[in-house]
Amino acid sequence: MIKEFRTEKEKHKYFHSLSDAQKMEAFREIITQSACVVFLGGAGVSTESGIPDFRSKNGLYRKTDRRFRRYQPEYLLSSNCLWGETKLFFEYYRANLDARLVQPNAAHYALAQMESEGWLKGVITQNIDGLHQKAGSMNVQEIHGTTLRNHCVSCLKEYGADFVFDSPDPIPKCPACGRMVRPDVTLYGETLPSPAYDNALDLVNRADCLIIGGTSLEVGSAAQLAHIFHGKYMIIINKGKTRLTGRADLVFRESIGKVLSELVK
Ligand code: ZN
């Protein structure tokens, strides 16, 4: 059993003295002792399914083909581009963000298993690929929206992923009213979808254990949520260093799929 610690410093010292095998054991104990475990994930969760993240060496922006190279990557996924150069926006969007055939990986499946067995209360994700739900997770808060849903900007009628990705028109048009159908994705320059973000805030506020995976927490909404966390245990799984490594009790600098499938074994 993990003992009680008198001070944060004492707790920190204890966790940092553990071997790799002991760390996994401690991780299991924390999960079983905690009343509300929440997972907060970033792009790194999906890269193991082959979805490129934005900025890394093999990231989306470096793979981009020639016709998009003269644009700033943030511009191509911005509300300015959607409204100002709509055809360009959809051309880029269709070429790069279609995740319909992508399969979940070990991390997604382990999280779904943890939830179904009652260990995990919810998943908060920055990813827009719907892979957590595909793996079976039920409580998923997609704070940047999803590419699997779209809506008409005028009558708000909803459309699935096929409607936009398979549209014969360069700009998908609502059959009901003729206006543009756009993805339910938060673009650069837009505010976050409030129900998902509010639910995420609520989850983080209730959590006594926060597992953070696949994000460096450099910027943005995941970083904000991680800073708000005031529960007992923070666990970070990320190959690279993150902003909150010092705050975390356990840090695994390994593949997130590997660590989580080991955990649920
Ligand atoms: Zn419409």
PDB file of C-alpha atoms and ligand atoms in Angstrom:
ATOM      1  CA  MET A   1       0.000   0.000   0.000  1.00  0.00           C
ATOM      2  CA  ILE A   2       1.110   3.522  -0.644  1.00  0.00           C
ATOM      3  CA  LYS A   3       1.692   5.198   2.675  1.00  0.00           C
ATOM      4  CA  GLU A   4       0.365   8.580   3.669  1.00  0.00           C
ATOM      5  CA  PHE A   5       2.825  11.406   3.330  1.00  0.00           C
ATOM      6  CA  ARG A   6       3.209  14.296   5.732  1.00  0.00           C
ATOM      7  CA  THR A   7       4.437  16.726   3.129  1.00  0.00           C
ATOM      8  CA  GLU A   8       4.473  17.078  -0.669  1.00  0.00           C
ATOM      9  CA  LYS A   9       8.235  16.945  -0.506  1.00  0.00           C
ATOM     10  CA  GLU A  10       8.188  13.605   1.265  1.00  0.00           C
ATOM     11  CA  LYS A  11       5.738  12.209  -1.290  1.00  0.00           C
ATOM     12  CA  HIS A  12       7.883  13.522  -4.137  1.00  0.00           C
ATOM     13  CA  LYS A  13      11.018  11.974  -2.733  1.00  0.00           C
ATOM     14  CA  TYR A  14       9.341   8.603  -2.262  1.00  0.00           C
ATOM     15  CA  PHE A  15       7.963   8.390  -5.811  1.00  0.00           C
ATOM     16  CA  HIS A  16      11.199   9.507  -7.384  1.00  0.00           C
ATOM     17  CA  SER A  17      13.137   6.774  -5.586  1.00  0.00           C
ATOM     18  CA  LEU A  18      11.117   3.974  -7.229  1.00  0.00           C
ATOM     19  CA  SER A  19      12.458   1.564  -9.854  1.00  0.00           C
ATOM     20  CA  ASP A  20      10.505   1.071 -13.098  1.00  0.00           C
ATOM     21  CA  ALA A  21       8.748  -2.058 -11.805  1.00  0.00           C
ATOM     22  CA  GLN A  22       7.886  -0.327  -8.527  1.00  0.00           C
ATOM     23  CA  LYS A  23       6.536   2.654 -10.457  1.00  0.00           C
ATOM     24  CA  MET A  24       4.045   0.458 -12.303  1.00  0.00           C
ATOM     25  CA  GLU A  25       3.022  -1.139  -9.023  1.00  0.00           C
ATOM     26  CA  ALA A  26       2.550   2.306  -7.459  1.00  0.00           C
ATOM     27  CA  PHE A  27       0.512   3.406 -10.499  1.00  0.00           C
ATOM     28  CA  ARG A  28      -1.839   0.426  -9.974  1.00  0.00           C
ATOM     29  CA  GLU A  29      -2.219   1.208  -6.293  1.00  0.00           C
ATOM     30  CA  ILE A  30      -2.973   4.859  -6.947  1.00  0.00           C
ATOM     31  CA  ILE A  31      -5.688   3.881  -9.421  1.00  0.00           C
ATOM     32  CA  THR A  32      -7.318   1.457  -7.016  1.00  0.00           C
ATOM     33  CA  GLN A  33      -7.126   3.905  -4.093  1.00  0.00           C
ATOM     34  CA  SER A  34      -8.487   6.905  -5.985  1.00  0.00           C
ATOM     35  CA  ALA A  35     -12.180   7.703  -6.119  1.00  0.00           C
ATOM     36  CA  CYS A  36     -12.122   9.754  -9.304  1.00  0.00           C
ATOM     37  CA  VAL A  37      -9.456   9.024 -11.922  1.00  0.00           C
ATOM     38  CA  VAL A  38      -9.516  11.174 -15.055  1.00  0.00           C
ATOM     39  CA  PHE A  39      -7.394  10.942 -18.199  1.00  0.00           C
ATOM     40  CA  LEU A  40      -6.278  14.054 -20.076  1.00  0.00           C
ATOM     41  CA  GLY A  41      -4.739  13.318 -23.450  1.00  0.00           C
ATOM     42  CA  GLY A  42      -3.111  15.080 -26.364  1.00  0.00           C
ATOM     43  CA  ALA A  43      -1.881  14.316 -29.867  1.00  0.00           C
ATOM     44  CA  GLY A  44       0.580  11.678 -28.610  1.00  0.00           C
ATOM     45  CA  VAL A  45      -2.334   9.351 -27.860  1.00  0.00           C
ATOM     46  CA  SER A  46      -3.276   9.244 -31.540  1.00  0.00           C
ATOM     47  CA  THR A  47       0.206   9.192 -33.074  1.00  0.00           C
ATOM     48  CA  GLU A  48       0.423   5.500 -32.143  1.00  0.00           C
ATOM     49  CA  SER A  49      -2.582   4.989 -34.458  1.00  0.00           C
ATOM     50  CA  GLY A  50      -0.638   6.668 -37.254  1.00  0.00           C
ATOM     51  CA  ILE A  51      -2.254  10.087 -36.971  1.00  0.00           C
ATOM     52  CA  PRO A  52       0.494  12.659 -37.262  1.00  0.00           C
ATOM     53  CA  ASP A  53       0.662  15.374 -34.641  1.00  0.00           C
ATOM     54  CA  PHE A  54       1.156  18.968 -35.678  1.00  0.00           C
ATOM     55  CA  ARG A  55       4.707  19.970 -35.049  1.00  0.00           C
ATOM     56  CA  SER A  56       7.007  17.013 -34.504  1.00  0.00           C
ATOM     57  CA  LYS A  57       9.533  15.668 -36.995  1.00  0.00           C
ATOM     58  CA  ASN A  58       6.945  13.484 -38.710  1.00  0.00           C
ATOM     59  CA  GLY A  59       4.130  15.900 -37.987  1.00  0.00           C
ATOM     60  CA  LEU A  60       1.274  16.971 -40.172  1.00  0.00           C
ATOM     61  CA  TYR A  61       2.886  20.231 -41.176  1.00  0.00           C
ATOM     62  CA  ARG A  62       6.061  18.660 -42.507  1.00  0.00           C
ATOM     63  CA  LYS A  63       4.144  16.092 -44.531  1.00  0.00           C
ATOM     64  CA  THR A  64       1.968  18.686 -46.124  1.00  0.00           C
ATOM     65  CA  ASP A  65       2.204  18.599 -49.882  1.00  0.00           C
ATOM     66  CA  ARG A  66       3.544  21.365 -52.008  1.00  0.00           C
ATOM     67  CA  ARG A  67       0.364  23.274 -52.750  1.00  0.00           C
ATOM     68  CA  PHE A  68      -0.116  24.101 -49.060  1.00  0.00           C
ATOM     69  CA  ARG A  69       3.484  24.891 -48.195  1.00  0.00           C
ATOM     70  CA  ARG A  70       3.293  28.618 -48.749  1.00  0.00           C
ATOM     71  CA  TYR A  71       0.712  28.965 -45.969  1.00  0.00           C
ATOM     72  CA  GLN A  72       1.265  29.056 -42.256  1.00  0.00           C
ATOM     73  CA  PRO A  73      -0.068  25.750 -40.909  1.00  0.00           C
ATOM     74  CA  GLU A  74      -2.195  27.493 -38.282  1.00  0.00           C
ATOM     75  CA  TYR A  75      -3.783  29.531 -41.065  1.00  0.00           C
ATOM     76  CA  LEU A  76      -5.005  26.455 -42.957  1.00  0.00           C
ATOM     77  CA  LEU A  77      -6.964  25.363 -39.887  1.00  0.00           C
ATOM     78  CA  SER A  78      -8.183  28.812 -38.868  1.00  0.00           C
ATOM     79  CA  SER A  79     -11.565  30.486 -38.986  1.00  0.00           C
ATOM     80  CA  ASN A  80      -9.975  33.147 -41.217  1.00  0.00           C
ATOM     81  CA  CYS A  81      -9.187  30.487 -43.808  1.00  0.00           C
ATOM     82  CA  LEU A  82     -12.602  28.814 -43.442  1.00  0.00           C
ATOM     83  CA  TRP A  83     -14.422  32.077 -44.113  1.00  0.00           C
ATOM     84  CA  GLY A  84     -11.872  33.859 -46.326  1.00  0.00           C
ATOM     85  CA  GLU A  85     -10.508  31.045 -48.528  1.00  0.00           C
ATOM     86  CA  THR A  86     -13.173  28.410 -48.034  1.00  0.00           C
ATOM     87  CA  LYS A  87     -12.137  26.144 -50.936  1.00  0.00           C
ATOM     88  CA  LEU A  88      -8.546  26.067 -49.724  1.00  0.00           C
ATOM     89  CA  PHE A  89      -9.719  25.248 -46.210  1.00  0.00           C
ATOM     90  CA  PHE A  90     -11.747  22.229 -47.330  1.00  0.00           C
ATOM     91  CA  GLU A  91      -9.046  21.059 -49.702  1.00  0.00           C
ATOM     92  CA  TYR A  92      -6.544  20.973 -46.849  1.00  0.00           C
ATOM     93  CA  TYR A  93      -9.050  19.600 -44.357  1.00  0.00           C
ATOM     94  CA  ARG A  94     -10.096  16.692 -46.587  1.00  0.00           C
ATOM     95  CA  ALA A  95      -6.514  15.840 -47.502  1.00  0.00           C
ATOM     96  CA  ASN A  96      -5.211  15.799 -43.930  1.00  0.00           C
ATOM     97  CA  LEU A  97      -7.880  15.251 -41.304  1.00  0.00           C
ATOM     98  CA  ASP A  98      -9.900  12.297 -42.515  1.00  0.00           C
ATOM     99  CA  ALA A  99      -9.613   9.761 -39.660  1.00  0.00           C
ATOM    100  CA  ARG A 100     -12.581   7.591 -40.643  1.00  0.00           C
ATOM    101  CA  LEU A 101     -10.474   4.518 -41.407  1.00  0.00           C
ATOM    102  CA  VAL A 102      -7.956   4.983 -38.604  1.00  0.00           C
ATOM    103  CA  GLN A 103      -8.099   2.380 -35.845  1.00  0.00           C
ATOM    104  CA  PRO A 104      -7.677   2.945 -32.112  1.00  0.00           C
ATOM    105  CA  ASN A 105      -4.443   1.737 -30.508  1.00  0.00           C
ATOM    106  CA  ALA A 106      -3.507   0.029 -27.240  1.00  0.00           C
ATOM    107  CA  ALA A 107      -3.841   3.289 -25.275  1.00  0.00           C
ATOM    108  CA  HIS A 108      -7.425   3.875 -26.434  1.00  0.00           C
ATOM    109  CA  TYR A 109      -8.401   0.281 -25.675  1.00  0.00           C
ATOM    110  CA  ALA A 110      -6.772   0.311 -22.225  1.00  0.00           C
ATOM    111  CA  LEU A 111      -8.640   3.504 -21.305  1.00  0.00           C
ATOM    112  CA  ALA A 112     -11.952   2.069 -22.511  1.00  0.00           C
ATOM    113  CA  GLN A 113     -11.290  -1.039 -20.443  1.00  0.00           C
ATOM    114  CA  MET A 114     -10.471   1.043 -17.355  1.00  0.00           C
ATOM    115  CA  GLU A 115     -13.740   2.908 -17.719  1.00  0.00           C
ATOM    116  CA  SER A 116     -15.858  -0.205 -18.225  1.00  0.00           C
ATOM    117  CA  GLU A 117     -14.261  -1.828 -15.176  1.00  0.00           C
ATOM    118  CA  GLY A 118     -15.049   1.246 -13.089  1.00  0.00           C
ATOM    119  CA  TRP A 119     -11.493   2.587 -12.617  1.00  0.00           C
ATOM    120  CA  LEU A 120     -11.785   5.637 -14.836  1.00  0.00           C
ATOM    121  CA  LYS A 121     -14.434   8.371 -14.708  1.00  0.00           C
ATOM    122  CA  GLY A 122     -13.743  10.046 -18.016  1.00  0.00           C
ATOM    123  CA  VAL A 123     -11.415  11.001 -20.844  1.00  0.00           C
ATOM    124  CA  ILE A 124     -10.647  14.559 -21.843  1.00  0.00           C
ATOM    125  CA  THR A 125      -9.003  14.824 -25.235  1.00  0.00           C
ATOM    126  CA  GLN A 126      -7.595  17.480 -27.524  1.00  0.00           C
ATOM    127  CA  ASN A 127      -7.816  15.057 -30.438  1.00  0.00           C
ATOM    128  CA  ILE A 128     -10.548  15.378 -33.024  1.00  0.00           C
ATOM    129  CA  ASP A 129     -10.421  11.864 -34.490  1.00  0.00           C
ATOM    130  CA  GLY A 130     -13.106  10.072 -32.422  1.00  0.00           C
ATOM    131  CA  LEU A 131     -10.745   7.174 -31.620  1.00  0.00           C
ATOM    132  CA  HIS A 132     -11.633   6.972 -27.914  1.00  0.00           C
ATOM    133  CA  GLN A 133     -15.293   6.334 -28.738  1.00  0.00           C
ATOM    134  CA  LYS A 134     -14.282   3.875 -31.450  1.00  0.00           C
ATOM    135  CA  ALA A 135     -12.384   1.928 -28.772  1.00  0.00           C
ATOM    136  CA  GLY A 136     -15.444   1.908 -26.511  1.00  0.00           C
ATOM    137  CA  SER A 137     -14.969   4.858 -24.134  1.00  0.00           C
ATOM    138  CA  MET A 138     -18.296   6.375 -23.107  1.00  0.00           C
ATOM    139  CA  ASN A 139     -17.487   9.586 -21.215  1.00  0.00           C
ATOM    140  CA  VAL A 140     -15.249  11.462 -23.669  1.00  0.00           C
ATOM    141  CA  GLN A 141     -14.957  15.241 -23.581  1.00  0.00           C
ATOM    142  CA  GLU A 142     -13.556  16.437 -26.902  1.00  0.00           C
ATOM    143  CA  ILE A 143     -12.413  19.920 -26.008  1.00  0.00           C
ATOM    144  CA  HIS A 144     -11.410  20.756 -29.584  1.00  0.00           C
ATOM    145  CA  GLY A 145     -14.454  19.133 -31.168  1.00  0.00           C
ATOM    146  CA  THR A 146     -14.496  16.261 -33.650  1.00  0.00           C
ATOM    147  CA  THR A 147     -14.083  15.619 -37.360  1.00  0.00           C
ATOM    148  CA  LEU A 148     -16.864  13.026 -37.142  1.00  0.00           C
ATOM    149  CA  ARG A 149     -19.597  15.661 -36.864  1.00  0.00           C
ATOM    150  CA  ASN A 150     -20.450  18.704 -38.963  1.00  0.00           C
ATOM    151  CA  HIS A 151     -23.195  21.268 -38.999  1.00  0.00           C
ATOM    152  CA  CYS A 152     -24.763  23.785 -41.335  1.00  0.00           C
ATOM    153  CA  VAL A 153     -23.632  27.303 -40.428  1.00  0.00           C
ATOM    154  CA  SER A 154     -27.133  28.645 -41.056  1.00  0.00           C
ATOM    155  CA  CYS A 155     -29.843  26.117 -40.093  1.00  0.00           C
ATOM    156  CA  LEU A 156     -27.497  24.109 -37.792  1.00  0.00           C
ATOM    157  CA  LYS A 157     -28.627  20.789 -39.259  1.00  0.00           C
ATOM    158  CA  GLU A 158     -26.097  18.085 -38.380  1.00  0.00           C
ATOM    159  CA  TYR A 159     -24.164  15.908 -40.808  1.00  0.00           C
ATOM    160  CA  GLY A 160     -21.791  12.968 -40.384  1.00  0.00           C
ATOM    161  CA  ALA A 161     -18.148  12.721 -41.466  1.00  0.00           C
ATOM    162  CA  ASP A 162     -18.976  11.162 -44.858  1.00  0.00           C
ATOM    163  CA  PHE A 163     -20.992  14.183 -45.847  1.00  0.00           C
ATOM    164  CA  VAL A 164     -17.989  16.504 -45.751  1.00  0.00           C
ATOM    165  CA  PHE A 165     -15.182  14.120 -46.711  1.00  0.00           C
ATOM    166  CA  ASP A 166     -17.085  12.596 -49.642  1.00  0.00           C
ATOM    167  CA  SER A 167     -18.835  15.763 -50.804  1.00  0.00           C
ATOM    168  CA  PRO A 168     -18.627  16.191 -54.603  1.00  0.00           C
ATOM    169  CA  ASP A 169     -18.663  19.981 -54.090  1.00  0.00           C
ATOM    170  CA  PRO A 170     -15.413  21.724 -53.196  1.00  0.00           C
ATOM    171  CA  ILE A 171     -17.428  23.419 -50.435  1.00  0.00           C
ATOM    172  CA  PRO A 172     -19.993  21.120 -48.783  1.00  0.00           C
ATOM    173  CA  LYS A 173     -23.458  22.669 -48.946  1.00  0.00           C
ATOM    174  CA  CYS A 174     -26.480  21.986 -46.753  1.00  0.00           C
ATOM    175  CA  PRO A 175     -29.218  20.323 -48.866  1.00  0.00           C
ATOM    176  CA  ALA A 176     -31.830  21.917 -46.605  1.00  0.00           C
ATOM    177  CA  CYS A 177     -30.797  25.555 -46.964  1.00  0.00           C
ATOM    178  CA  GLY A 178     -27.825  25.745 -49.335  1.00  0.00           C
ATOM    179  CA  ARG A 179     -25.328  27.251 -46.880  1.00  0.00           C
ATOM    180  CA  MET A 180     -21.942  25.840 -45.960  1.00  0.00           C
ATOM    181  CA  VAL A 181     -21.604  22.734 -43.803  1.00  0.00           C
ATOM    182  CA  ARG A 182     -18.562  22.956 -41.550  1.00  0.00           C
ATOM    183  CA  PRO A 183     -16.813  20.563 -39.145  1.00  0.00           C
ATOM    184  CA  ASP A 184     -17.596  20.663 -35.396  1.00  0.00           C
ATOM    185  CA  VAL A 185     -13.915  21.382 -34.839  1.00  0.00           C
ATOM    186  CA  THR A 186     -12.518  24.340 -32.967  1.00  0.00           C
ATOM    187  CA  LEU A 187     -10.348  26.189 -35.461  1.00  0.00           C
ATOM    188  CA  TYR A 188      -7.563  28.625 -34.713  1.00  0.00           C
ATOM    189  CA  GLY A 189      -9.203  31.902 -33.849  1.00  0.00           C
ATOM    190  CA  GLU A 190     -12.338  30.317 -32.384  1.00  0.00           C
ATOM    191  CA  THR A 191     -13.372  29.745 -28.774  1.00  0.00           C
ATOM    192  CA  LEU A 192     -13.696  26.233 -27.398  1.00  0.00           C
ATOM    193  CA  PRO A 193     -17.027  24.413 -27.548  1.00  0.00           C
ATOM    194  CA  SER A 194     -18.393  25.213 -24.117  1.00  0.00           C
ATOM    195  CA  PRO A 195     -20.271  22.042 -23.126  1.00  0.00           C
ATOM    196  CA  ALA A 196     -17.212  19.849 -23.673  1.00  0.00           C
ATOM    197  CA  TYR A 197     -14.851  22.281 -21.973  1.00  0.00           C
ATOM    198  CA  ASP A 198     -17.239  22.833 -19.047  1.00  0.00           C
ATOM    199  CA  ASN A 199     -17.584  19.075 -18.598  1.00  0.00           C
ATOM    200  CA  ALA A 200     -13.808  18.752 -18.759  1.00  0.00           C
ATOM    201  CA  LEU A 201     -13.399  21.442 -16.076  1.00  0.00           C
ATOM    202  CA  ASP A 202     -15.906  19.644 -13.905  1.00  0.00           C
ATOM    203  CA  LEU A 203     -14.071  16.328 -14.324  1.00  0.00           C
ATOM    204  CA  VAL A 204     -10.703  17.888 -13.484  1.00  0.00           C
ATOM    205  CA  ASN A 205     -12.151  19.613 -10.431  1.00  0.00           C
ATOM    206  CA  ARG A 206     -13.601  16.353  -9.138  1.00  0.00           C
ATOM    207  CA  ALA A 207     -10.521  14.239  -9.917  1.00  0.00           C
ATOM    208  CA  ASP A 208      -8.265  13.003  -7.157  1.00  0.00           C
ATOM    209  CA  CYS A 209      -5.984  11.384  -9.727  1.00  0.00           C
ATOM    210  CA  LEU A 210      -5.176  12.900 -13.106  1.00  0.00           C
ATOM    211  CA  ILE A 211      -3.354  10.843 -15.732  1.00  0.00           C
ATOM    212  CA  ILE A 212      -1.877  13.044 -18.449  1.00  0.00           C
ATOM    213  CA  GLY A 213      -0.739  11.397 -21.654  1.00  0.00           C
ATOM    214  CA  GLY A 214       0.690  12.329 -25.020  1.00  0.00           C
ATOM    215  CA  THR A 215       1.012  16.046 -24.528  1.00  0.00           C
ATOM    216  CA  SER A 216       3.908  18.283 -23.634  1.00  0.00           C
ATOM    217  CA  LEU A 217       1.472  20.735 -21.977  1.00  0.00           C
ATOM    218  CA  GLU A 218       3.269  23.590 -23.695  1.00  0.00           C
ATOM    219  CA  VAL A 219       0.214  25.623 -24.542  1.00  0.00           C
ATOM    220  CA  GLY A 220      -3.513  25.663 -24.798  1.00  0.00           C
ATOM    221  CA  SER A 221      -6.496  24.138 -23.139  1.00  0.00           C
ATOM    222  CA  ALA A 222      -4.898  20.889 -21.913  1.00  0.00           C
ATOM    223  CA  ALA A 223      -2.195  22.897 -20.167  1.00  0.00           C
ATOM    224  CA  GLN A 224      -4.845  25.072 -18.511  1.00  0.00           C
ATOM    225  CA  LEU A 225      -6.773  22.044 -17.316  1.00  0.00           C
ATOM    226  CA  ALA A 226      -3.635  20.411 -15.951  1.00  0.00           C
ATOM    227  CA  HIS A 227      -2.804  23.550 -13.977  1.00  0.00           C
ATOM    228  CA  ILE A 228      -6.292  23.678 -12.483  1.00  0.00           C
ATOM    229  CA  PHE A 229      -5.992  20.137 -11.135  1.00  0.00           C
ATOM    230  CA  HIS A 230      -5.779  20.176  -7.343  1.00  0.00           C
ATOM    231  CA  GLY A 231      -6.264  16.480  -6.562  1.00  0.00           C
ATOM    232  CA  LYS A 232      -3.873  14.115  -4.880  1.00  0.00           C
ATOM    233  CA  TYR A 233      -1.962  12.340  -7.626  1.00  0.00           C
ATOM    234  CA  MET A 234      -0.721  13.450 -11.022  1.00  0.00           C
ATOM    235  CA  ILE A 235       0.757  10.886 -13.386  1.00  0.00           C
ATOM    236  CA  ILE A 236       2.394  11.818 -16.662  1.00  0.00           C
ATOM    237  CA  ILE A 237       3.014   9.458 -19.566  1.00  0.00           C
ATOM    238  CA  ASN A 238       4.857  11.179 -22.378  1.00  0.00           C
ATOM    239  CA  LYS A 239       7.964  10.334 -24.349  1.00  0.00           C
ATOM    240  CA  GLY A 240       9.196  13.894 -24.222  1.00  0.00           C
ATOM    241  CA  LYS A 241       9.565  16.206 -21.269  1.00  0.00           C
ATOM    242  CA  THR A 242       6.465  18.119 -20.221  1.00  0.00           C
ATOM    243  CA  ARG A 243       5.916  21.395 -18.455  1.00  0.00           C
ATOM    244  CA  LEU A 244       4.589  19.703 -15.320  1.00  0.00           C
ATOM    245  CA  THR A 245       7.134  16.920 -14.925  1.00  0.00           C
ATOM    246  CA  GLY A 246       8.199  18.484 -11.618  1.00  0.00           C
ATOM    247  CA  ARG A 247       4.641  18.544 -10.277  1.00  0.00           C
ATOM    248  CA  ALA A 248       3.888  14.934 -11.234  1.00  0.00           C
ATOM    249  CA  ASP A 249       4.143  12.057  -8.774  1.00  0.00           C
ATOM    250  CA  LEU A 250       4.897   9.435 -11.390  1.00  0.00           C
ATOM    251  CA  VAL A 251       6.429  10.104 -14.785  1.00  0.00           C
ATOM    252  CA  PHE A 252       6.677   7.463 -17.505  1.00  0.00           C
ATOM    253  CA  ARG A 253       8.719   8.604 -20.486  1.00  0.00           C
ATOM    254  CA  GLU A 254       7.552   5.780 -22.695  1.00  0.00           C
ATOM    255  CA  SER A 255       4.919   4.818 -25.241  1.00  0.00           C
ATOM    256  CA  ILE A 256       1.516   5.549 -23.777  1.00  0.00           C
ATOM    257  CA  GLY A 257       0.019   2.415 -25.328  1.00  0.00           C
ATOM    258  CA  LYS A 258       2.714   0.287 -23.708  1.00  0.00           C
ATOM    259  CA  VAL A 259       2.326   1.829 -20.248  1.00  0.00           C
ATOM    260  CA  LEU A 260      -1.471   1.706 -20.175  1.00  0.00           C
ATOM    261  CA  SER A 261      -1.758  -1.837 -21.518  1.00  0.00           C
ATOM    262  CA  GLU A 262       0.764  -2.933 -18.889  1.00  0.00           C
ATOM    263  CA  LEU A 263      -1.390  -1.185 -16.275  1.00  0.00           C
ATOM    264  CA  VAL A 264      -4.605  -2.994 -17.204  1.00  0.00           C
ATOM    265  CA  LYS A 265      -2.983  -6.405 -17.719  1.00  0.00           C
TER     266      LYS A 265
HETATM  267 ZN    ZN B   1     -28.752  24.381 -43.536  1.00  0.00          ZN
END
